[in-house]
Amino acid sequence: MRELNINGRAISDDSDAYVIAEIGHNHEGDLAKAEELLRRAAASGASAAKLQKRDNKRLFTRRMYDEPYTGRNSYGATYGLHREALEFGRREYRELAVLAAELGIDFISTAFDFGSVDFLAELDLPAIKMASADLTNIPLLTYAAKVGKPLIVSTGAADMDAVRRACDAILPINPELALLQCTAVYPATPAELNLSVITTYRAEFPTTVIGFSGHDLGPELSWTAFALGARVIEKHLTLDRTRPGSDHHFSLEPQDLAALVEGLRRNREALGDPVKRLLPQERLALRKMGKKLVAGRPLRAGHRLTGEDIAIRSPGDGLSPDQMTLVLGRCLAQDLEPDADITLGVLI
């Protein structure tokens, strides 16, 4: 069975979506904003809120760390200082974890390096996210897998061979994996999402929960992803899409996140039961609009029925037309007036 458990919540083909509100660095380095985003994520019905964790001085080369970084989206004079301004440490993570527990929402994070894996493991967060950019970073993937926490892995900017190699590395160590279709374009157009990959992943990895990390605008295509079998849905969250910062403009605002969650629940209801059957609530319409077999003209007892003797008329409260072969060529046991029901009980 395809199932993943995060913090006591079972995620499977039969469950609602596990919705991750990706705060990322939309908190702008402000703990109060992060707390508000956490509250809004919980109020919107999200399953989890997520940050990103980097050990910036070890993650980037000195040249990249010191590279000038200016413009509207910059929070520091160099790229390294920009990233440091957006980084939370142990105090902030602990406070957010406590708040998340109070709100009843999971608090998780993406680890971008070995030190960040250790950081998240020490905090005992319920799951670890791995970014698309690290799909080919097999040493980091296996290191994170050994922590023993569920891994949620995005697969943007990759081909199927890279996805297979990542899964081959992770699954023997840790089968608690969610594999997310993703397109590393910000924002991504509908034509760039390739949601059909979800069905490819489901066929290739039949015991792995599949999901969708969407950088598209709005909630609608996540509903399509759910219908295709995605059960982990990740979308960025912001308090204000017009704020400076590289992720705000393609993020959902809280009311959009609430619409996403509600739409996913409706999708699950609409998918319903895969067994095709007549629903009790359909019977009224079936009687009114359905058809039955009746006498098309006056018929006498002993008459052998032919197609010319039988009419097909509403309401559908008698022998259905697909039973025609059961009555043709048989004789009547009694007289029938026009429109009288032809049933097996009037035949000999």
mmCIF file of C-alpha atoms in Angstrom:
data_model
loop_
_atom_site.group_PDB
_atom_site.id
_atom_site.type_symbol
_atom_site.label_atom_id
_atom_site.label_comp_id
_atom_site.label_asym_id
_atom_site.label_seq_id
_atom_site.Cartn_x
_atom_site.Cartn_y
_atom_site.Cartn_z
ATOM 1 C CA MET A 1 0.000 0.000 0.000
ATOM 2 C CA ARG A 2 1.159 3.529 -0.816
ATOM 3 C CA GLU A 3 1.340 5.343 2.533
ATOM 4 C CA LEU A 4 3.491 7.897 4.350
ATOM 5 C CA ASN A 5 3.143 8.900 7.992
ATOM 6 C CA ILE A 6 4.130 12.378 9.168
ATOM 7 C CA ASN A 7 3.629 13.225 12.833
ATOM 8 C CA GLY A 8 0.877 10.633 13.214
ATOM 9 C CA ARG A 9 -0.941 11.637 10.032
ATOM 10 C CA ALA A 10 -1.338 8.913 7.406
ATOM 11 C CA ILE A 11 -1.022 10.128 3.814
ATOM 12 C CA SER A 12 -2.284 7.719 1.172
ATOM 13 C CA ASP A 13 -4.376 7.449 -1.966
ATOM 14 C CA ASP A 14 -7.452 7.364 0.297
ATOM 15 C CA SER A 15 -6.538 10.433 2.363
ATOM 16 C CA ASP A 16 -6.944 14.147 1.962
ATOM 17 C CA ALA A 17 -3.922 15.997 0.633
ATOM 18 C CA TYR A 18 -1.093 16.864 3.002
ATOM 19 C CA VAL A 19 -0.807 20.582 2.213
ATOM 20 C CA ILE A 20 2.518 22.293 2.875
ATOM 21 C CA ALA A 21 2.505 26.080 3.133
ATOM 22 C CA GLU A 22 6.022 26.999 2.031
ATOM 23 C CA ILE A 23 6.965 30.120 3.957
ATOM 24 C CA GLY A 24 10.548 29.882 2.700
ATOM 25 C CA HIS A 25 12.073 33.304 3.193
ATOM 26 C CA ASN A 26 8.811 35.233 2.746
ATOM 27 C CA HIS A 27 9.151 36.083 6.444
ATOM 28 C CA GLU A 28 11.909 38.520 5.334
ATOM 29 C CA GLY A 29 14.010 37.628 8.370
ATOM 30 C CA ASP A 30 11.305 38.874 10.758
ATOM 31 C CA LEU A 31 10.203 36.349 13.382
ATOM 32 C CA ALA A 32 6.907 38.166 13.951
ATOM 33 C CA LYS A 33 6.079 37.839 10.240
ATOM 34 C CA ALA A 34 7.017 34.168 10.329
ATOM 35 C CA GLU A 35 4.687 33.663 13.286
ATOM 36 C CA GLU A 36 1.866 35.417 11.471
ATOM 37 C CA LEU A 37 2.458 33.291 8.374
ATOM 38 C CA LEU A 38 2.332 30.204 10.586
ATOM 39 C CA ARG A 39 -0.964 31.338 12.090
ATOM 40 C CA ARG A 40 -2.445 32.073 8.681
ATOM 41 C CA ALA A 41 -1.274 28.718 7.327
ATOM 42 C CA ALA A 42 -2.992 26.936 10.214
ATOM 43 C CA ALA A 43 -6.165 29.016 9.868
ATOM 44 C CA SER A 44 -6.273 28.182 6.153
ATOM 45 C CA GLY A 45 -6.267 24.460 6.914
ATOM 46 C CA ALA A 46 -2.739 23.630 5.781
ATOM 47 C CA SER A 47 -1.198 20.460 7.192
ATOM 48 C CA ALA A 48 2.294 21.924 7.582
ATOM 49 C CA ALA A 49 4.237 25.154 7.346
ATOM 50 C CA LYS A 50 7.790 25.036 6.051
ATOM 51 C CA LEU A 51 10.962 27.110 6.225
ATOM 52 C CA GLN A 52 14.340 26.713 4.535
ATOM 53 C CA LYS A 53 17.573 26.098 6.449
ATOM 54 C CA ARG A 54 21.066 26.890 5.153
ATOM 55 C CA ASP A 55 24.535 27.046 6.676
ATOM 56 C CA ASN A 56 25.351 29.898 4.332
ATOM 57 C CA LYS A 57 29.087 30.234 4.932
ATOM 58 C CA ARG A 58 29.613 26.544 4.218
ATOM 59 C CA LEU A 59 27.002 26.239 1.510
ATOM 60 C CA PHE A 60 28.358 28.902 -0.873
ATOM 61 C CA THR A 61 31.813 29.441 -2.289
ATOM 62 C CA ARG A 62 33.529 32.535 -0.959
ATOM 63 C CA ARG A 63 33.167 34.120 -4.376
ATOM 64 C CA MET A 64 29.401 33.532 -4.476
ATOM 65 C CA TYR A 65 28.980 34.600 -0.844
ATOM 66 C CA ASP A 66 30.755 37.892 -1.552
ATOM 67 C CA GLU A 67 29.082 38.507 -4.915
ATOM 68 C CA PRO A 68 27.300 41.892 -5.001
ATOM 69 C CA TYR A 69 23.547 41.467 -4.722
ATOM 70 C CA THR A 70 21.468 44.560 -5.270
ATOM 71 C CA GLY A 71 17.983 45.380 -6.432
ATOM 72 C CA ARG A 72 14.466 45.368 -5.066
ATOM 73 C CA ASN A 73 14.647 41.794 -3.818
ATOM 74 C CA SER A 74 17.936 42.173 -1.950
ATOM 75 C CA TYR A 75 18.218 42.066 1.837
ATOM 76 C CA GLY A 76 22.004 42.507 1.886
ATOM 77 C CA ALA A 77 24.816 44.082 -0.125
ATOM 78 C CA THR A 78 26.242 40.685 -1.128
ATOM 79 C CA TYR A 79 24.457 37.422 -1.850
ATOM 80 C CA GLY A 80 25.843 35.941 1.352
ATOM 81 C CA LEU A 81 24.676 38.850 3.483
ATOM 82 C CA HIS A 82 21.314 38.709 1.732
ATOM 83 C CA ARG A 83 20.949 35.046 2.668
ATOM 84 C CA GLU A 84 22.136 35.632 6.244
ATOM 85 C CA ALA A 85 19.493 38.338 6.698
ATOM 86 C CA LEU A 86 16.817 35.770 5.838
ATOM 87 C CA GLU A 87 18.230 32.958 8.002
ATOM 88 C CA PHE A 88 16.691 31.836 11.261
ATOM 89 C CA GLY A 89 18.676 30.124 13.980
ATOM 90 C CA ARG A 90 17.904 27.758 16.813
ATOM 91 C CA ARG A 91 15.952 30.285 18.901
ATOM 92 C CA GLU A 92 13.592 31.209 16.090
ATOM 93 C CA TYR A 93 13.073 27.587 15.071
ATOM 94 C CA ARG A 94 12.275 26.550 18.617
ATOM 95 C CA GLU A 95 9.758 29.360 19.051
ATOM 96 C CA LEU A 96 8.094 28.527 15.758
ATOM 97 C CA ALA A 97 7.966 24.827 16.623
ATOM 98 C CA VAL A 98 6.204 25.627 19.908
ATOM 99 C CA LEU A 99 3.729 27.898 18.128
ATOM 100 C CA ALA A 100 3.047 25.276 15.463
ATOM 101 C CA ALA A 101 2.282 22.683 18.131
ATOM 102 C CA GLU A 102 -0.158 25.098 19.774
ATOM 103 C CA LEU A 103 -1.842 25.730 16.407
ATOM 104 C CA GLY A 104 -2.039 22.041 15.521
ATOM 105 C CA ILE A 105 0.048 22.357 12.358
ATOM 106 C CA ASP A 106 3.272 20.516 11.501
ATOM 107 C CA PHE A 107 6.449 22.588 11.309
ATOM 108 C CA ILE A 108 9.097 21.348 8.876
ATOM 109 C CA SER A 109 11.993 22.737 6.873
ATOM 110 C CA THR A 110 14.194 22.170 3.844
ATOM 111 C CA ALA A 111 17.813 21.251 4.524
ATOM 112 C CA PHE A 112 20.269 22.583 1.939
ATOM 113 C CA ASP A 113 23.469 21.115 3.414
ATOM 114 C CA PHE A 114 24.821 18.557 5.885
ATOM 115 C CA GLY A 115 24.929 20.977 8.809
ATOM 116 C CA SER A 116 21.310 21.927 8.205
ATOM 117 C CA VAL A 117 20.269 18.260 8.244
ATOM 118 C CA ASP A 118 21.919 17.966 11.665
ATOM 119 C CA PHE A 119 20.222 21.178 12.797
ATOM 120 C CA LEU A 120 16.743 19.926 11.847
ATOM 121 C CA ALA A 121 17.388 16.456 13.267
ATOM 122 C CA GLU A 122 18.437 17.957 16.594
ATOM 123 C CA LEU A 123 15.202 19.953 16.709
ATOM 124 C CA ASP A 124 13.283 16.719 16.012
ATOM 125 C CA LEU A 125 11.093 18.216 13.291
ATOM 126 C CA PRO A 126 8.601 15.662 11.966
ATOM 127 C CA ALA A 127 9.883 15.625 8.371
ATOM 128 C CA ILE A 128 12.718 16.964 6.257
ATOM 129 C CA LYS A 129 12.272 18.482 2.815
ATOM 130 C CA MET A 130 14.944 18.195 0.120
ATOM 131 C CA ALA A 131 15.001 20.789 -2.647
ATOM 132 C CA SER A 132 15.018 20.065 -6.361
ATOM 133 C CA ALA A 133 18.547 21.411 -6.642
ATOM 134 C CA ASP A 134 19.754 18.570 -4.410
ATOM 135 C CA LEU A 135 18.094 15.737 -6.315
ATOM 136 C CA THR A 136 21.498 14.776 -7.734
ATOM 137 C CA ASN A 137 23.271 15.428 -4.422
ATOM 138 C CA ILE A 138 23.254 11.750 -3.480
ATOM 139 C CA PRO A 139 25.609 12.219 -0.497
ATOM 140 C CA LEU A 140 23.199 14.749 1.034
ATOM 141 C CA LEU A 141 20.107 12.677 0.223
ATOM 142 C CA THR A 142 21.527 9.562 1.861
ATOM 143 C CA TYR A 143 22.743 11.583 4.850
ATOM 144 C CA ALA A 144 19.234 12.983 5.345
ATOM 145 C CA ALA A 145 17.648 9.562 4.810
ATOM 146 C CA LYS A 146 19.686 8.123 7.686
ATOM 147 C CA VAL A 147 18.103 10.590 10.129
ATOM 148 C CA GLY A 148 15.036 8.356 9.973
ATOM 149 C CA LYS A 149 12.521 11.153 9.436
ATOM 150 C CA PRO A 150 10.125 11.140 6.470
ATOM 151 C CA LEU A 151 11.726 12.802 3.456
ATOM 152 C CA ILE A 152 9.811 14.995 1.011
ATOM 153 C CA VAL A 153 11.836 15.357 -2.181
ATOM 154 C CA SER A 154 11.134 17.773 -5.037
ATOM 155 C CA THR A 155 12.209 16.823 -8.549
ATOM 156 C CA GLY A 156 12.425 20.061 -10.531
ATOM 157 C CA ALA A 157 15.101 20.512 -13.217
ATOM 158 C CA ALA A 158 15.645 16.756 -13.508
ATOM 159 C CA ASP A 159 15.050 13.880 -15.887
ATOM 160 C CA MET A 160 13.723 10.453 -15.018
ATOM 161 C CA ASP A 161 17.173 8.913 -14.688
ATOM 162 C CA ALA A 162 18.061 11.456 -11.999
ATOM 163 C CA VAL A 163 14.805 10.728 -10.182
ATOM 164 C CA ARG A 164 15.501 6.983 -10.284
ATOM 165 C CA ARG A 165 19.031 7.448 -8.952
ATOM 166 C CA ALA A 166 17.732 9.565 -6.068
ATOM 167 C CA CYS A 167 15.049 7.024 -5.158
ATOM 168 C CA ASP A 168 17.494 4.141 -5.487
ATOM 169 C CA ALA A 169 19.725 5.922 -2.965
ATOM 170 C CA ILE A 170 16.976 6.868 -0.489
ATOM 171 C CA LEU A 171 14.520 3.978 -0.419
ATOM 172 C CA PRO A 172 16.837 1.208 0.815
ATOM 173 C CA ILE A 173 17.721 3.451 3.765
ATOM 174 C CA ASN A 174 14.381 5.102 4.416
ATOM 175 C CA PRO A 175 11.139 4.039 2.701
ATOM 176 C CA GLU A 176 9.270 6.992 4.240
ATOM 177 C CA LEU A 177 9.446 9.117 1.099
ATOM 178 C CA ALA A 178 7.173 11.532 -0.755
ATOM 179 C CA LEU A 179 8.278 12.285 -4.306
ATOM 180 C CA LEU A 180 7.034 15.607 -5.688
ATOM 181 C CA GLN A 181 6.673 16.574 -9.329
ATOM 182 C CA CYS A 182 8.060 20.096 -9.653
ATOM 183 C CA THR A 183 9.110 22.582 -12.303
ATOM 184 C CA ALA A 184 12.005 24.849 -11.353
ATOM 185 C CA VAL A 185 10.551 27.962 -12.998
ATOM 186 C CA TYR A 186 9.327 30.870 -10.867
ATOM 187 C CA PRO A 187 6.488 31.316 -11.688
ATOM 188 C CA ALA A 188 5.741 28.322 -13.895
ATOM 189 C CA THR A 189 3.123 28.489 -16.632
ATOM 190 C CA PRO A 190 0.526 25.709 -16.918
ATOM 191 C CA ALA A 191 2.323 24.337 -19.978
ATOM 192 C CA GLU A 192 5.515 23.958 -17.919
ATOM 193 C CA LEU A 193 4.000 21.943 -15.060
ATOM 194 C CA ASN A 194 3.818 18.549 -16.840
ATOM 195 C CA LEU A 195 1.368 17.194 -14.295
ATOM 196 C CA SER A 196 1.152 13.922 -16.204
ATOM 197 C CA VAL A 197 4.528 13.079 -14.654
ATOM 198 C CA ILE A 198 2.526 12.375 -11.487
ATOM 199 C CA THR A 199 1.025 9.316 -13.188
ATOM 200 C CA THR A 200 4.495 8.312 -14.408
ATOM 201 C CA TYR A 201 5.834 8.458 -10.843
ATOM 202 C CA ARG A 202 2.865 6.488 -9.516
ATOM 203 C CA ALA A 203 3.525 3.710 -12.010
ATOM 204 C CA GLU A 204 7.310 3.696 -11.458
ATOM 205 C CA PHE A 205 7.147 3.873 -7.650
ATOM 206 C CA PRO A 206 3.991 1.971 -6.641
ATOM 207 C CA THR A 207 4.613 2.098 -2.878
ATOM 208 C CA THR A 208 5.749 5.739 -2.717
ATOM 209 C CA VAL A 209 3.448 8.673 -2.013
ATOM 210 C CA ILE A 210 3.548 11.122 -4.921
ATOM 211 C CA GLY A 211 2.969 14.853 -4.699
ATOM 212 C CA PHE A 212 3.242 18.210 -6.422
ATOM 213 C CA SER A 213 5.329 21.245 -5.543
ATOM 214 C CA GLY A 214 3.765 24.070 -7.519
ATOM 215 C CA HIS A 215 5.305 27.370 -8.499
ATOM 216 C CA ASP A 216 2.312 28.207 -10.679
ATOM 217 C CA LEU A 217 -0.022 31.087 -9.942
ATOM 218 C CA GLY A 218 -3.193 30.223 -8.048
ATOM 219 C CA PRO A 219 -4.583 27.029 -6.528
ATOM 220 C CA GLU A 220 -6.473 25.517 -9.460
ATOM 221 C CA LEU A 221 -3.838 23.271 -11.019
ATOM 222 C CA SER A 222 -3.024 21.734 -7.642
ATOM 223 C CA TRP A 223 -6.579 20.376 -7.740
ATOM 224 C CA THR A 224 -5.732 18.719 -11.048
ATOM 225 C CA ALA A 225 -2.571 17.297 -9.473
ATOM 226 C CA PHE A 226 -4.664 15.770 -6.684
ATOM 227 C CA ALA A 227 -7.033 14.202 -9.210
ATOM 228 C CA LEU A 228 -4.001 12.620 -10.911
ATOM 229 C CA GLY A 229 -2.883 11.077 -7.614
ATOM 230 C CA ALA A 230 -0.753 13.697 -5.840
ATOM 231 C CA ARG A 231 -1.308 13.503 -2.089
ATOM 232 C CA VAL A 232 1.336 15.989 -0.909
ATOM 233 C CA ILE A 233 0.750 19.500 -2.246
ATOM 234 C CA GLU A 234 3.272 22.267 -1.607
ATOM 235 C CA LYS A 235 2.646 25.928 -2.391
ATOM 236 C CA HIS A 236 4.446 29.098 -1.309
ATOM 237 C CA LEU A 237 2.644 31.388 1.140
ATOM 238 C CA THR A 238 2.968 35.145 1.601
ATOM 239 C CA LEU A 239 1.081 37.821 3.480
ATOM 240 C CA ASP A 240 1.420 40.208 0.531
ATOM 241 C CA ARG A 241 2.268 39.199 -3.029
ATOM 242 C CA THR A 242 3.553 42.692 -3.821
ATOM 243 C CA ARG A 243 6.332 42.648 -1.199
ATOM 244 C CA PRO A 244 10.006 42.730 -2.289
ATOM 245 C CA GLY A 245 11.639 39.327 -2.344
ATOM 246 C CA SER A 246 12.180 36.655 -4.963
ATOM 247 C CA ASP A 247 9.267 34.392 -3.925
ATOM 248 C CA HIS A 248 6.433 36.740 -2.957
ATOM 249 C CA HIS A 249 5.130 37.324 -6.485
ATOM 250 C CA PHE A 250 4.275 33.682 -7.220
ATOM 251 C CA SER A 251 3.118 32.792 -3.701
ATOM 252 C CA LEU A 252 -0.437 32.315 -2.490
ATOM 253 C CA GLU A 253 -1.912 34.824 -0.100
ATOM 254 C CA PRO A 254 -3.812 33.358 2.883
ATOM 255 C CA GLN A 255 -7.238 33.491 1.251
ATOM 256 C CA ASP A 256 -5.809 31.633 -1.763
ATOM 257 C CA LEU A 257 -4.310 28.978 0.508
ATOM 258 C CA ALA A 258 -7.701 28.503 2.157
ATOM 259 C CA ALA A 259 -9.268 28.101 -1.297
ATOM 260 C CA LEU A 260 -6.571 25.570 -2.204
ATOM 261 C CA VAL A 261 -7.265 23.446 0.882
ATOM 262 C CA GLU A 262 -11.038 23.588 0.464
ATOM 263 C CA GLY A 263 -10.755 22.754 -3.242
ATOM 264 C CA LEU A 264 -8.567 19.757 -2.483
ATOM 265 C CA ARG A 265 -11.165 18.468 -0.027
ATOM 266 C CA ARG A 266 -13.886 18.893 -2.644
ATOM 267 C CA ASN A 267 -11.695 17.040 -5.135
ATOM 268 C CA ARG A 268 -11.386 14.098 -2.779
ATOM 269 C CA GLU A 269 -15.157 14.045 -2.312
ATOM 270 C CA ALA A 270 -15.695 14.300 -6.065
ATOM 271 C CA LEU A 271 -13.293 11.451 -6.843
ATOM 272 C CA GLY A 272 -15.341 9.240 -4.538
ATOM 273 C CA ASP A 273 -15.499 5.487 -5.046
ATOM 274 C CA PRO A 274 -13.800 3.862 -8.076
ATOM 275 C CA VAL A 275 -16.505 1.167 -8.190
ATOM 276 C CA LYS A 276 -19.249 2.173 -10.632
ATOM 277 C CA ARG A 277 -22.660 1.562 -9.072
ATOM 278 C CA LEU A 278 -26.168 2.985 -9.004
ATOM 279 C CA LEU A 279 -26.424 5.510 -6.192
ATOM 280 C CA PRO A 280 -29.615 5.527 -4.101
ATOM 281 C CA GLN A 281 -29.978 9.254 -4.744
ATOM 282 C CA GLU A 282 -30.039 8.563 -8.512
ATOM 283 C CA ARG A 283 -33.172 6.431 -8.340
ATOM 284 C CA LEU A 284 -35.613 9.340 -8.555
ATOM 285 C CA ALA A 285 -34.027 10.652 -11.758
ATOM 286 C CA LEU A 286 -33.813 7.137 -13.152
ATOM 287 C CA ARG A 287 -37.529 6.581 -12.636
ATOM 288 C CA LYS A 288 -38.456 9.910 -14.228
ATOM 289 C CA MET A 289 -36.134 9.798 -17.233
ATOM 290 C CA GLY A 290 -35.431 6.095 -17.611
ATOM 291 C CA LYS A 291 -37.324 3.736 -19.935
ATOM 292 C CA LYS A 292 -39.188 0.433 -19.607
ATOM 293 C CA LEU A 293 -40.786 -2.143 -21.871
ATOM 294 C CA VAL A 294 -44.536 -1.737 -22.405
ATOM 295 C CA ALA A 295 -47.182 -3.014 -24.778
ATOM 296 C CA GLY A 296 -47.196 -0.913 -27.928
ATOM 297 C CA ARG A 297 -50.744 -1.952 -28.829
ATOM 298 C CA PRO A 298 -53.555 -4.182 -27.465
ATOM 299 C CA LEU A 299 -52.199 -7.698 -27.039
ATOM 300 C CA ARG A 300 -54.094 -10.880 -26.265
ATOM 301 C CA ALA A 301 -53.172 -13.810 -24.052
ATOM 302 C CA GLY A 302 -51.208 -16.448 -25.969
ATOM 303 C CA HIS A 303 -49.712 -13.916 -28.400
ATOM 304 C CA ARG A 304 -46.014 -14.475 -29.215
ATOM 305 C CA LEU A 305 -44.190 -11.160 -28.810
ATOM 306 C CA THR A 306 -42.314 -9.497 -31.675
ATOM 307 C CA GLY A 307 -40.463 -6.218 -31.830
ATOM 308 C CA GLU A 308 -43.541 -4.519 -33.289
ATOM 309 C CA ASP A 309 -45.537 -5.375 -30.156
ATOM 310 C CA ILE A 310 -43.178 -3.662 -27.729
ATOM 311 C CA ALA A 311 -42.704 0.062 -27.018
ATOM 312 C CA ILE A 312 -39.964 1.703 -24.940
ATOM 313 C CA ARG A 313 -41.374 4.481 -22.768
ATOM 314 C CA SER A 314 -40.880 6.369 -19.499
ATOM 315 C CA PRO A 315 -41.060 6.161 -16.522
ATOM 316 C CA GLY A 316 -38.249 3.758 -15.826
ATOM 317 C CA ASP A 317 -40.052 1.698 -13.185
ATOM 318 C CA GLY A 318 -40.317 -1.568 -15.090
ATOM 319 C CA LEU A 319 -38.300 -4.007 -17.169
ATOM 320 C CA SER A 320 -35.413 -2.051 -18.720
ATOM 321 C CA PRO A 321 -34.834 -2.040 -22.482
ATOM 322 C CA ASP A 322 -31.603 -4.022 -22.121
ATOM 323 C CA GLN A 323 -33.825 -6.990 -21.156
ATOM 324 C CA MET A 324 -35.543 -6.989 -24.552
ATOM 325 C CA THR A 325 -34.022 -10.316 -25.582
ATOM 326 C CA LEU A 326 -35.638 -11.987 -22.557
ATOM 327 C CA VAL A 327 -39.154 -11.240 -23.797
ATOM 328 C CA LEU A 328 -38.952 -11.461 -27.595
ATOM 329 C CA GLY A 329 -40.469 -14.695 -28.906
ATOM 330 C CA ARG A 330 -42.242 -15.534 -25.658
ATOM 331 C CA CYS A 331 -46.008 -15.788 -25.257
ATOM 332 C CA LEU A 332 -48.280 -13.693 -23.063
ATOM 333 C CA ALA A 333 -50.078 -15.285 -20.135
ATOM 334 C CA GLN A 334 -52.704 -12.510 -20.091
ATOM 335 C CA ASP A 335 -54.192 -9.692 -22.122
ATOM 336 C CA LEU A 336 -52.278 -6.378 -22.153
ATOM 337 C CA GLU A 337 -53.632 -2.950 -22.944
ATOM 338 C CA PRO A 338 -51.399 -0.303 -24.618
ATOM 339 C CA ASP A 339 -48.723 1.037 -22.197
ATOM 340 C CA ALA A 340 -49.155 -1.907 -19.842
ATOM 341 C CA ASP A 341 -45.867 -3.138 -18.387
ATOM 342 C CA ILE A 342 -44.265 -6.119 -20.041
ATOM 343 C CA THR A 343 -42.631 -8.054 -17.225
ATOM 344 C CA LEU A 344 -41.331 -11.574 -16.889
ATOM 345 C CA GLY A 345 -44.383 -12.253 -14.746
ATOM 346 C CA VAL A 346 -46.837 -11.817 -17.658
ATOM 347 C CA LEU A 347 -44.957 -14.279 -19.897
ATOM 348 C CA ILE A 348 -45.108 -18.025 -20.322
#
